[in-house]
Each structure stands twice: as structure tokens, then as C-alpha cells.
Tab-separated table of C-alpha atoms in Angstrom:
chain	number	residue	atom	x	y	z
A	297	MET	CA	-4.649	-17.374	-1.851
A	298	LYS	CA	-7.379	-16.045	-4.302
A	299	ALA	CA	-9.424	-15.176	-0.778
A	300	ALA	CA	-6.427	-13.266	0.685
A	301	PHE	CA	-5.906	-11.463	-2.252
A	302	TRP	CA	-9.279	-10.185	-2.878
A	303	ARG	CA	-9.474	-9.537	1.270
A	304	PHE	CA	-6.552	-7.709	0.542
A	305	ALA	CA	-8.263	-5.509	-2.099
A	306	HIS	CA	-11.403	-4.779	-0.966
A	307	SER	CA	-9.662	-3.582	2.921
A	308	ARG	CA	-6.926	-1.606	0.865
A	309	TYR	CA	-8.595	0.321	-2.086
A	310	HIS	CA	-12.591	0.091	-0.939
A	311	SER	CA	-12.710	3.687	-0.141
A	312	ARG	CA	-10.031	4.877	-1.659
A	313	PRO	CA	-9.753	6.145	-5.835
A	314	ILE	CA	-7.513	3.767	-7.696
A	315	SER	CA	-5.215	5.701	-9.767
A	316	ARG	CA	-4.333	4.825	-13.255
A	317	LEU	CA	-1.171	6.513	-12.713
A	318	THR	CA	0.077	3.617	-10.722
A	319	ASP	CA	-0.795	0.926	-13.200
A	320	PHE	CA	1.057	2.882	-15.856
A	321	ALA	CA	4.507	3.826	-13.797
A	322	ALA	CA	4.900	0.312	-12.726
A	323	LEU	CA	4.337	-1.034	-16.081
A	324	THR	CA	6.483	1.602	-18.035
A	325	TRP	CA	8.853	0.652	-14.951
A	326	ALA	CA	9.474	-3.077	-16.004
A	327	PHE	CA	8.989	-2.597	-19.705
A	328	LEU	CA	12.377	-0.284	-19.687
A	329	PHE	CA	13.802	-2.640	-18.132
A	330	VAL	CA	13.226	-4.977	-20.229
A	331	PHE	CA	14.045	-3.195	-23.102
A	332	VAL	CA	17.591	-2.541	-21.507
A	333	TYR	CA	18.453	-6.339	-20.333
A	334	SER	CA	17.172	-7.321	-24.256
A	335	ALA	CA	19.196	-4.652	-25.406
A	336	ALA	CA	22.632	-5.774	-23.679
A	337	LEU	CA	21.455	-9.101	-24.484
A	338	LEU	CA	21.303	-8.397	-27.738
A	339	ALA	CA	24.845	-6.569	-27.379
A	340	GLY	CA	26.624	-9.963	-26.595
A	341	TRP	CA	26.250	-9.623	-22.619
A	342	ARG	CA	26.104	-12.582	-20.784
A	343	PRO	CA	24.730	-11.811	-17.007
A	344	SER	CA	26.268	-14.137	-14.226
A	345	VAL	CA	23.801	-15.330	-11.764
A	346	PRO	CA	23.632	-12.311	-9.185
A	347	GLU	CA	23.086	-10.058	-12.181
A	348	THR	CA	20.105	-12.122	-13.564
A	349	MET	CA	18.671	-12.055	-10.173
A	350	ILE	CA	18.546	-8.531	-10.371
A	351	GLY	CA	17.362	-8.098	-13.349
A	352	LEU	CA	14.311	-10.736	-12.671
A	353	ILE	CA	14.166	-8.626	-9.801
A	354	LEU	CA	13.672	-5.268	-11.755
A	355	ILE	CA	11.588	-6.405	-14.016
A	356	GLY	CA	9.435	-9.069	-12.345
A	357	ALA	CA	8.630	-6.894	-9.121
A	358	PRO	CA	6.695	-3.819	-10.842
A	359	LEU	CA	5.480	-6.015	-13.666
A	360	MET	CA	3.465	-7.899	-11.213
A	361	PHE	CA	2.785	-5.080	-8.927
A	362	GLY	CA	1.262	-3.498	-12.312
A	363	ILE	CA	-0.863	-6.340	-13.618
A	364	VAL	CA	-2.337	-6.690	-9.521
A	365	HIS	CA	-2.935	-3.027	-9.489
A	366	ARG	CA	-4.925	-2.967	-12.710
A	367	ARG	CA	-6.857	-6.339	-12.273
A	368	ILE	CA	-7.882	-4.681	-8.996
A	369	ARG	CA	-8.738	-1.294	-10.730
A	370	LEU	CA	-10.683	-3.136	-13.448
A	371	GLU	CA	-12.599	-5.046	-10.977
A	372	ALA	CA	-13.478	-1.964	-8.733
A	373	ALA	CA	-14.775	-0.240	-11.883
A	374	LYS	CA	-17.837	-2.344	-12.098
A	375	GLY	CA	-19.648	-0.568	-9.117
A	376	PRO	CA	-18.761	1.191	-5.588
A	377	ASP	CA	-19.656	-2.731	-3.864
A	378	ALA	CA	-18.064	-4.527	-6.860
A	379	LEU	CA	-14.526	-5.509	-4.200
A	380	TYR	CA	-16.658	-6.734	-1.450
A	381	ARG	CA	-18.642	-8.576	-3.802
A	382	LYS	CA	-15.570	-10.416	-5.297
A	383	ARG	CA	-14.247	-10.400	-1.791
A	384	VAL	CA	-17.130	-13.167	-0.602
A	385	GLU	CA	-17.330	-14.771	-3.865
A	386	ALA	CA	-13.429	-15.713	-3.884
A	387	SER	CA	-14.465	-16.888	-0.021
A	388	ARG	CA	-16.791	-19.561	-0.911
């Protein structure tokens, strides 16, 4: 799984710049919905199963995307061939 992740990161982000704005947007989206759902739960709202699943998707998907994108960006900042080195290291 680790090798597949770094292979994807290298193939997708090796030749393009990685924007911090993408990280910020995804993490802001996730924290906005954490705030909304937390406020609703504190106000006494009890979600049903479908509402809980939608909430997990609205929070979990952008949060996961933001964290993964940030990890790729931080690794790419180590040098021009850092993603390739990480890909080779993970595939051993």
C-alpha cells in the first residue's frame, strides 16, 4: 500500500508544482464540518445512521485528502527527486 501511494504521488506530482492552497482548502472544509456537527451535537441533535454516514464522509474525505496532499507536498519540498527516492525506498 505504501509503495502504491508513493508511486501515485511520484507519477502525479513529479512534474507539477504542489499548491498549499489545496491543503488549506481541504483541511478548512473538514474543520468547518467538524464545527457544524459538534455544535449540532452540543445543541441536542441526535443523528440517524444515514446522517452519521454523510457526516463522516463530509469530514473524513476532505480531511484524508488534505493530510495526504500535505504529506506529499512536504516530501516534495526535500528536493527535485525526493518523490522518486521515496517511491524507490517504499518499493524495496
